[in-house]
GROMACS .gro file of C-alpha atoms in nm:
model
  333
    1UNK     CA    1  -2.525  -1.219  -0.206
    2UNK     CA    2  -2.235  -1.471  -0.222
    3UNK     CA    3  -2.194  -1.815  -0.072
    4UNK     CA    4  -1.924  -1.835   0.173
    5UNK     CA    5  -1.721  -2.101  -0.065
    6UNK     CA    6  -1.759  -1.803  -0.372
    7UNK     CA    7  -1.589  -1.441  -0.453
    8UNK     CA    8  -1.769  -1.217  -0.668
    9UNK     CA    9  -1.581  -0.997  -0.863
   10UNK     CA   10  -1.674  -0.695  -1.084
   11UNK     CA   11  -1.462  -0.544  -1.352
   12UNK     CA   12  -1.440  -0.213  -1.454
   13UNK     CA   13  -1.199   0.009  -1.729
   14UNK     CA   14  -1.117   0.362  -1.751
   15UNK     CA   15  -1.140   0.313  -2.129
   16UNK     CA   16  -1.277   0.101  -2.398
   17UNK     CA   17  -0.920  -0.073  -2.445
   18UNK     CA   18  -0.934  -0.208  -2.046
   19UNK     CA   19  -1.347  -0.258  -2.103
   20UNK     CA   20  -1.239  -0.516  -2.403
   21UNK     CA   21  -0.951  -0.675  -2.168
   22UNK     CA   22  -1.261  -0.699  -1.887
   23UNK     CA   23  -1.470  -0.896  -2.139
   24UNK     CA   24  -1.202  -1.142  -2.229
   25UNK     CA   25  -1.120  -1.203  -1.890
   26UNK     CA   26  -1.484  -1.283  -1.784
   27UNK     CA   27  -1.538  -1.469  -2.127
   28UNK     CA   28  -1.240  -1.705  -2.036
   29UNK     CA   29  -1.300  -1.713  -1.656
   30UNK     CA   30  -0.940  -1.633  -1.588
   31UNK     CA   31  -0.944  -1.510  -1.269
   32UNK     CA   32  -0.866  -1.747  -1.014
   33UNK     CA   33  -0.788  -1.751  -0.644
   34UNK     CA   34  -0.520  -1.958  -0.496
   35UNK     CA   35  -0.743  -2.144  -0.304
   36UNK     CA   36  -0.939  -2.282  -0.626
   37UNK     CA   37  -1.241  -2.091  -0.432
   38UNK     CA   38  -1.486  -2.044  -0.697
   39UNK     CA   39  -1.489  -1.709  -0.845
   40UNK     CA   40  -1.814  -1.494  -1.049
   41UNK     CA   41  -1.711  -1.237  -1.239
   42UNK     CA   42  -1.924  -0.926  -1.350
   43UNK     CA   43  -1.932  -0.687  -1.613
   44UNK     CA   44  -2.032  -0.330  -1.485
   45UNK     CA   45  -2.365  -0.359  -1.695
   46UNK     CA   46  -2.460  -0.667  -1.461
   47UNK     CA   47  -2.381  -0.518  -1.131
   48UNK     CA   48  -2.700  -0.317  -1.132
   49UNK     CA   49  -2.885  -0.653  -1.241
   50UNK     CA   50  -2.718  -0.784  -0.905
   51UNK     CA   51  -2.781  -0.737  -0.537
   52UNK     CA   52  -2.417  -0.604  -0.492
   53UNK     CA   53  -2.512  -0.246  -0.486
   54UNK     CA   54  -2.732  -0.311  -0.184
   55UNK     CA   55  -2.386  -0.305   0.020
   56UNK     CA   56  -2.360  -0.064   0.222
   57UNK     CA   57  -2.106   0.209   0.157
   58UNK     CA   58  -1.981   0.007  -0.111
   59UNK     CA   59  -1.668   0.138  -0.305
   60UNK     CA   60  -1.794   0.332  -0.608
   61UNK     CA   61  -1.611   0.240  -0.888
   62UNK     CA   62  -1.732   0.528  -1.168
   63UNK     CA   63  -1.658   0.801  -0.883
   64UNK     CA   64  -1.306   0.673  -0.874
   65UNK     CA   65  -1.244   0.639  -1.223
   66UNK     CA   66  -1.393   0.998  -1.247
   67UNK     CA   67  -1.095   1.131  -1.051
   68UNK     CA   68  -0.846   0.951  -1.195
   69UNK     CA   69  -0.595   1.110  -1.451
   70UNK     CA   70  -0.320   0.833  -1.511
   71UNK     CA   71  -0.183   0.645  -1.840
   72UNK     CA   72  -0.158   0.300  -1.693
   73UNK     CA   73  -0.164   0.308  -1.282
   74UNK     CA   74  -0.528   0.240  -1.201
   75UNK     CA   75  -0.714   0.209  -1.519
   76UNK     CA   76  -0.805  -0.133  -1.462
   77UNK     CA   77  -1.010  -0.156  -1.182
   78UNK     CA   78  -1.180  -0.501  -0.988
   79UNK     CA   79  -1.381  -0.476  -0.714
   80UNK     CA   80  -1.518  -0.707  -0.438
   81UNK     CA   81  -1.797  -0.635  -0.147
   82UNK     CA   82  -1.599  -0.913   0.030
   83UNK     CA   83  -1.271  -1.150  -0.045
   84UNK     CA   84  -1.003  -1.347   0.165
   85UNK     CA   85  -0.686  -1.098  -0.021
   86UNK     CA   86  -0.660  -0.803  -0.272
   87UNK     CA   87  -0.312  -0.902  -0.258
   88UNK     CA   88  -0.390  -1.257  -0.362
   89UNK     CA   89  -0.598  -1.139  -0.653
   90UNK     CA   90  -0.325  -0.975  -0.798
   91UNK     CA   91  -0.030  -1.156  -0.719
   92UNK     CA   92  -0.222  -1.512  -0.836
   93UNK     CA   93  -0.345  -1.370  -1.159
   94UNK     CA   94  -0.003  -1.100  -1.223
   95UNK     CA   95  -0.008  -1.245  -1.608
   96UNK     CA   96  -0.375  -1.223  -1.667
   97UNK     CA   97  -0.410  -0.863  -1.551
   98UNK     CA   98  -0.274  -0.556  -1.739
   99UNK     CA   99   0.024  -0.385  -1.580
  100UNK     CA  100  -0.131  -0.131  -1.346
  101UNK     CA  101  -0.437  -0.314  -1.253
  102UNK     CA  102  -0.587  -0.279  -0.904
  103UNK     CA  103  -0.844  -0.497  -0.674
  104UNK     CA  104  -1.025  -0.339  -0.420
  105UNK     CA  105  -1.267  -0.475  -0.181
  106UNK     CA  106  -1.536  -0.365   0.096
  107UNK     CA  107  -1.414  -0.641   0.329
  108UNK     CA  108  -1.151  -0.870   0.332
  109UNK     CA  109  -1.083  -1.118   0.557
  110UNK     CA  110  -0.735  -1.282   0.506
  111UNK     CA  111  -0.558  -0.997   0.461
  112UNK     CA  112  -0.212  -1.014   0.424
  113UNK     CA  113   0.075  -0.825   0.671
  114UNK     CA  114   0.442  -0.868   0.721
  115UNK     CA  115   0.586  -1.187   0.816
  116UNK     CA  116   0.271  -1.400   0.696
  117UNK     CA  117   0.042  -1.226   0.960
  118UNK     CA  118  -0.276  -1.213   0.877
  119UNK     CA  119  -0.441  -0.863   0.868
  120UNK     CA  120  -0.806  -0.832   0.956
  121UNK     CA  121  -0.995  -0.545   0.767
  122UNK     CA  122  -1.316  -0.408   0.838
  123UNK     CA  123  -1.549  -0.187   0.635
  124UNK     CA  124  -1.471   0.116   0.592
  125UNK     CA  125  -1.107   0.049   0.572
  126UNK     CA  126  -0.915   0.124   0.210
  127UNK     CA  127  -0.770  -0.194   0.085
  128UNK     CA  128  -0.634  -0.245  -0.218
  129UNK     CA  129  -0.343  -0.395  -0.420
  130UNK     CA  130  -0.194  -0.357  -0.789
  131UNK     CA  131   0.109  -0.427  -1.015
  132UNK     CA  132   0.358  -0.292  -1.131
  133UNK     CA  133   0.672  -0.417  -1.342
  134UNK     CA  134   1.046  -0.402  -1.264
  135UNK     CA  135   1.380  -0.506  -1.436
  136UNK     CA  136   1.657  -0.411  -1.192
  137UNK     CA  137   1.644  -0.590  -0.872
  138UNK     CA  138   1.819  -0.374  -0.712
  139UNK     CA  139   1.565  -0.129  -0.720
  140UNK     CA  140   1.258  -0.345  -0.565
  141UNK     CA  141   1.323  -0.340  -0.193
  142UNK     CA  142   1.271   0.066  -0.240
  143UNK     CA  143   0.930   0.085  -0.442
  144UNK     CA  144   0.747   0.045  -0.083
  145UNK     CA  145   0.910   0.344   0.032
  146UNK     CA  146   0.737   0.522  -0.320
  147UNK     CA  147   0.408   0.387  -0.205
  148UNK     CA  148   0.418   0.459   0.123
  149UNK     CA  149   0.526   0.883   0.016
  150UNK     CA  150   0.251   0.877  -0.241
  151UNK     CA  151  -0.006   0.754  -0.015
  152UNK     CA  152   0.057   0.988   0.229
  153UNK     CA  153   0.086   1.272  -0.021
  154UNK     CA  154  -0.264   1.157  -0.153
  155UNK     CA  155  -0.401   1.245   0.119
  156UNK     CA  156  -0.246   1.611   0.144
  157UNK     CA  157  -0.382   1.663  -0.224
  158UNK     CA  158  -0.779   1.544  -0.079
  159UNK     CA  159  -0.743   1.760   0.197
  160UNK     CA  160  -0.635   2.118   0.025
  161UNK     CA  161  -0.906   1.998  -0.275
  162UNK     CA  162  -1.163   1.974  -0.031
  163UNK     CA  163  -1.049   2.265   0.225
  164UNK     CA  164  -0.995   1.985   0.515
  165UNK     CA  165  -0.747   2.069   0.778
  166UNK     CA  166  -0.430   1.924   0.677
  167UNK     CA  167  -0.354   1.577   0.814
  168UNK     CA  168   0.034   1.484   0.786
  169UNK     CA  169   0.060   1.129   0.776
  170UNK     CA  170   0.406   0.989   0.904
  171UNK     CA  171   0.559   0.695   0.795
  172UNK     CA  172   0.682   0.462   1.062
  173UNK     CA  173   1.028   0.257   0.888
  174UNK     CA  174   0.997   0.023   0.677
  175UNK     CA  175   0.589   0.030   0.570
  176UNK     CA  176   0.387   0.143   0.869
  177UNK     CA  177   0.137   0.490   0.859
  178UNK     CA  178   0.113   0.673   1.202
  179UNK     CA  179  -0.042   1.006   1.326
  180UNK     CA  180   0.008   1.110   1.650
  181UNK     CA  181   0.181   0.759   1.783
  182UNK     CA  182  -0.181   0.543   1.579
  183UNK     CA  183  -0.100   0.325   1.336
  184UNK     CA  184  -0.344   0.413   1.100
  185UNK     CA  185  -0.223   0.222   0.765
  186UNK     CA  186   0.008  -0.003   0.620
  187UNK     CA  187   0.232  -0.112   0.303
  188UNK     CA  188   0.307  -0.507   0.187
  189UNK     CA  189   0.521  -0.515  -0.131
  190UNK     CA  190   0.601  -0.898  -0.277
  191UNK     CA  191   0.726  -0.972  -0.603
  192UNK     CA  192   0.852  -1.265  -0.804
  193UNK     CA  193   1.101  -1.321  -1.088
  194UNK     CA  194   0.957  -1.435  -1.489
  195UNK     CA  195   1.207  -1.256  -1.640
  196UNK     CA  196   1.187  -0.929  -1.543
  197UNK     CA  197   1.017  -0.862  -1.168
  198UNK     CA  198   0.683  -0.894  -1.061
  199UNK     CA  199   0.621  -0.679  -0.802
  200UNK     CA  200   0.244  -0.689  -0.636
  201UNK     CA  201   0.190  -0.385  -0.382
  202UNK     CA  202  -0.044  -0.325  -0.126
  203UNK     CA  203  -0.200  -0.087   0.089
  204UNK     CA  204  -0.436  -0.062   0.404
  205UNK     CA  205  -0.558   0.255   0.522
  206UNK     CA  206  -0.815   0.304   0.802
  207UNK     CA  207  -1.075   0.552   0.650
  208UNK     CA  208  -1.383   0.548   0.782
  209UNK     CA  209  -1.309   0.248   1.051
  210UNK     CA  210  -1.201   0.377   1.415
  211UNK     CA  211  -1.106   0.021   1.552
  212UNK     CA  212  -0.862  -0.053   1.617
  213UNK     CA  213  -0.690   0.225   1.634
  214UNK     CA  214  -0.827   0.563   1.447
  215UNK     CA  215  -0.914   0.640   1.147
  216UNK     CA  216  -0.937   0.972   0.897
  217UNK     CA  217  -1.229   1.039   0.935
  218UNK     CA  218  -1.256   1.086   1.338
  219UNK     CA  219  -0.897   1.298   1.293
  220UNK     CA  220  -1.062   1.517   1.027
  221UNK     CA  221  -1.389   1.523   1.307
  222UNK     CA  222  -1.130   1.609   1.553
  223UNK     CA  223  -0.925   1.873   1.337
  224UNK     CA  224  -1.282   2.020   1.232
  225UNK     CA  225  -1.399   2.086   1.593
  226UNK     CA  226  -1.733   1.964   1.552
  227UNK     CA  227  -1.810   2.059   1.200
  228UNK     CA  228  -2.100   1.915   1.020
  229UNK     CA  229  -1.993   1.519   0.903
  230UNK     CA  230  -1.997   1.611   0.539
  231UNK     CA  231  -1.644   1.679   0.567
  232UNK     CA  232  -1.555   1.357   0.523
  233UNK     CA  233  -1.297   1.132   0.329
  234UNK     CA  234  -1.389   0.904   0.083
  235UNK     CA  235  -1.217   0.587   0.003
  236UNK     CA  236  -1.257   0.638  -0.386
  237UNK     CA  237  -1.097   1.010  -0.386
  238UNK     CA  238  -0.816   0.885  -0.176
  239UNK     CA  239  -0.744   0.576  -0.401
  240UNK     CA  240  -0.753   0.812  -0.704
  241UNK     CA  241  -0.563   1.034  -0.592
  242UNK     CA  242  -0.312   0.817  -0.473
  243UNK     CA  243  -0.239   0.643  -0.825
  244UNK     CA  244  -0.227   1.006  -0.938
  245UNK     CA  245   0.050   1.085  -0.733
  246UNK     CA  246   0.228   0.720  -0.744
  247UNK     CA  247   0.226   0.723  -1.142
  248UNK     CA  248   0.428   1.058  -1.138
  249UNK     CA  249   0.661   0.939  -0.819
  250UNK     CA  250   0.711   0.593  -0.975
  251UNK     CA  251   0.829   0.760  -1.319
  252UNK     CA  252   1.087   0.962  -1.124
  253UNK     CA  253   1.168   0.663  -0.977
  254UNK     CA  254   1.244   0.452  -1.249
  255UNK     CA  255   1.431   0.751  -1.413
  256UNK     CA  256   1.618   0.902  -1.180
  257UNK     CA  257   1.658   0.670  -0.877
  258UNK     CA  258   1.534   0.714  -0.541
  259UNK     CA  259   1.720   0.996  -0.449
  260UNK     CA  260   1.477   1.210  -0.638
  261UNK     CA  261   1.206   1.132  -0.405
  262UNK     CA  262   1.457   1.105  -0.098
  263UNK     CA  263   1.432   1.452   0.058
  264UNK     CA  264   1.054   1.425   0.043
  265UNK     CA  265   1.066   1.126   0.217
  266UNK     CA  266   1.268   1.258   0.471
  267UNK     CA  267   0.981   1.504   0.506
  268UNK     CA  268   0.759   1.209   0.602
  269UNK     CA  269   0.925   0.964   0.760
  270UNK     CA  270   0.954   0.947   1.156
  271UNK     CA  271   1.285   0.865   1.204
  272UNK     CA  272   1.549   1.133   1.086
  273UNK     CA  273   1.816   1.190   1.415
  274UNK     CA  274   1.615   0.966   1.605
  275UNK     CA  275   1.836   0.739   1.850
  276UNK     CA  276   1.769   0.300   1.863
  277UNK     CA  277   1.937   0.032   2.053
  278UNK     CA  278   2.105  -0.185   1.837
  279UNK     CA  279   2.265  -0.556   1.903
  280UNK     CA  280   2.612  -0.680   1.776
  281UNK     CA  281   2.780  -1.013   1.817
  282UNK     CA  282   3.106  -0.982   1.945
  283UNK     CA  283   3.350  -1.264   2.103
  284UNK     CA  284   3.172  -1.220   2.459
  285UNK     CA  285   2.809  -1.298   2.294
  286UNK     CA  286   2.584  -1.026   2.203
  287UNK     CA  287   2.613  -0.664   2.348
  288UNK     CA  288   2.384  -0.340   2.295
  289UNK     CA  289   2.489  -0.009   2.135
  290UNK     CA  290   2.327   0.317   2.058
  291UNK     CA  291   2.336   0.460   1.709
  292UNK     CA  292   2.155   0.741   1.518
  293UNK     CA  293   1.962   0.719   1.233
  294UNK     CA  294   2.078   0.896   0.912
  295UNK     CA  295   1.837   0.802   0.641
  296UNK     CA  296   1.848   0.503   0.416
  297UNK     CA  297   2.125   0.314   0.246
  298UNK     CA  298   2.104   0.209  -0.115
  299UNK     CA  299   2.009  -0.122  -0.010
  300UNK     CA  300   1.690   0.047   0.147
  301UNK     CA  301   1.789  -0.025   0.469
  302UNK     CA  302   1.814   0.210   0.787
  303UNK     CA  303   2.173   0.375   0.749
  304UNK     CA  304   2.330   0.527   1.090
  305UNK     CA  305   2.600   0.651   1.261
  306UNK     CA  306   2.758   0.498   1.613
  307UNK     CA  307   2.863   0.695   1.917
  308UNK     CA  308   3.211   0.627   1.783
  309UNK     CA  309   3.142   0.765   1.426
  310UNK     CA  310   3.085   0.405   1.262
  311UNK     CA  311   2.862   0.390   0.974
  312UNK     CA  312   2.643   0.102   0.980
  313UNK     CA  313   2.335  -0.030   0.801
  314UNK     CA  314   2.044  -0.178   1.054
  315UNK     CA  315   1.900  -0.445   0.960
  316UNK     CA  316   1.578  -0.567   1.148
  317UNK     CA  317   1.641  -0.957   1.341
  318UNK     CA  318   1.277  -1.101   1.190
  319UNK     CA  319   1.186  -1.188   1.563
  320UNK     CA  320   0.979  -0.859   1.660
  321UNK     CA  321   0.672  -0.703   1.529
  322UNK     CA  322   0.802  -0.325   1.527
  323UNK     CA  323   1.112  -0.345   1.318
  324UNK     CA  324   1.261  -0.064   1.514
  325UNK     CA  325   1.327  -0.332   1.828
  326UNK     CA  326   1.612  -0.573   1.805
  327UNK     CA  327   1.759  -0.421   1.494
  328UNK     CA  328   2.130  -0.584   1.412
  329UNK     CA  329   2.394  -0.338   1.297
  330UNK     CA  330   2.626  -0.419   1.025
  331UNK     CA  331   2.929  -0.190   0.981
  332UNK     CA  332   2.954  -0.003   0.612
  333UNK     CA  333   3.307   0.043   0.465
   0.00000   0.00000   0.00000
């Protein structure tokens, strides 16, 4: 289908306005990846002309733009059967694309994970990324805690539309998914200053994929007791309904600040009361204390409280792959 030095990409619009930008984009070949790696792009008319659709399970792009009810989030859609990064897609091309826009792929295979680790992705996993704009700084570092409450929320609103069991997916601090103790998902938000902020967001989500941990679809098997496999999750309702829900939570964002969506969050997350070592430098070198979490500063930090009543923000050291080991306590005013 593609040579291993090539990316095919299709485009797609949820109206004619974001079918015209598709045209222009092809008609000026203005997608790039960082790599230079050479890029085709299709229309949605040429697809069919094209062995793409002979992927299997391949993400259905008119089935997700049938579900989808939002005024920007989503409505520009590109699609891949394989590429090294949705993230890179976006983030490379942030001033070609319409606010909003989204790349999904089947496969990709340097995906992108905290701290420049590279995140493998099979099929059947959800990947995707997308943009979004932002003027006050201060309010960046806390859009990934947005996208990681709609995401999970998304997938409350598939399972009561489709009668599933409910599935409450946690979030693990700062951007990881988790039910019962399985990572099952995660969050990478980057952005850059023109101006105003670029922020690029991105999400992984183990659908249909049980390695290497589990997936949705063997917890809704499980949760079903052996009902027939129909019940089943797809990656385009998800996706949908995810923008759905992140258009709404992102506006009350914006509007009203976090705290809107901070109880909610609360809800979610898996760390409210929950007790961490912590290390502080002192004269004698570096000793260990025990604090509790509270919630989340303004900063978007972990905010908690010391056996001695201190108030301190936790910051994580950058030396450990779960955030929630070797975190470094600062002490709050």
């Amino acid at each position: 289908m593609e040579s291993s030095s090539s990316t095919t990409l299709a485009l797609y619009g949820k109206s004619s306005a974001e079918t015209e930008i598709a045209q222009l984009l092809k008609q000026n070949a203005a997608i790039k990846l960082p790599d230079n790696t050479q890029v085709s792009i299709l229309l949605p008319s040429e697809v069919t002309k094209k062995p793409l659709e002979e992927e299997e399970e391949a993400f259905d792009a008119q089935l997700f733009m049938n579900s989808l009810s939002t005024t920007q989030f989503g409505r520009f859609l590109i699609w891949s059967p394989r590429l090294p990064s949705t993230h890179d897609i976006v983030s490379h091309n942030f001033s070609e694309l319409p606010l909003g826009a989204v790349c999904v792929a089947d496969v990709q295979f340097k995906g992108r994970g905290r701290s420049r680790n590279v995140w493998e992705s099979p099929r059947g996993c959800l990947m995707f990324s997308f943009t979004m704009q932002m003027e006050d700084g201060r309010t960046v570092p806390l859009v990934q805690y947005v996208v990681s409450l709609a995401i999970t929320e998304a997938i409350k609103d598939v399972c009561d539309k489709n009668g599933f069991p409910p599935i409450n997916i946690r979030i693990k601090w700062p951007n990881d998914l988790y039910f019962n103790g399985l990572k099952v998902g995660g969050i990478l938000s980057t952005s850059t200053y023109r101006s105003k902020f670029n922020v690029s967001s991105g999400i992984g989500l183990n659908v249909h994929n049980e390695k290497p941990t589990t997936c949705l679809n063997a917890i809704l098997k499980e949760l079903s007791a052996g009902a027939a496999d129909a019940n089943q999750f797809r990656r385009e309702d998800i996706m949908a309904a995810f923008f759905n829900k992140f258009e709404r939570f992102y506006d009350l964002f914006i509007n009203q600040g976090f705290h809107a969506l901070e109880e909610l969050y609360y809800q979610t997350w898996l760390h409210s009361g929950q007790r961490v070592i912590v290390e502080e430098k002192n004269e004698d070198g570096v000793v260990e204390n025990v604090v509790t979490i509270q919630g989340l500063t303004s900063s978007g930090y972990l905010l908690a409280i010391s056996e001695g009543g201190q108030m301190c923000e936790l910051h994580p050291n950058g030396n450990s792959f779960d955030f929630l080991k070797g975190l470094i306590k600062r002490k709050l005013q």
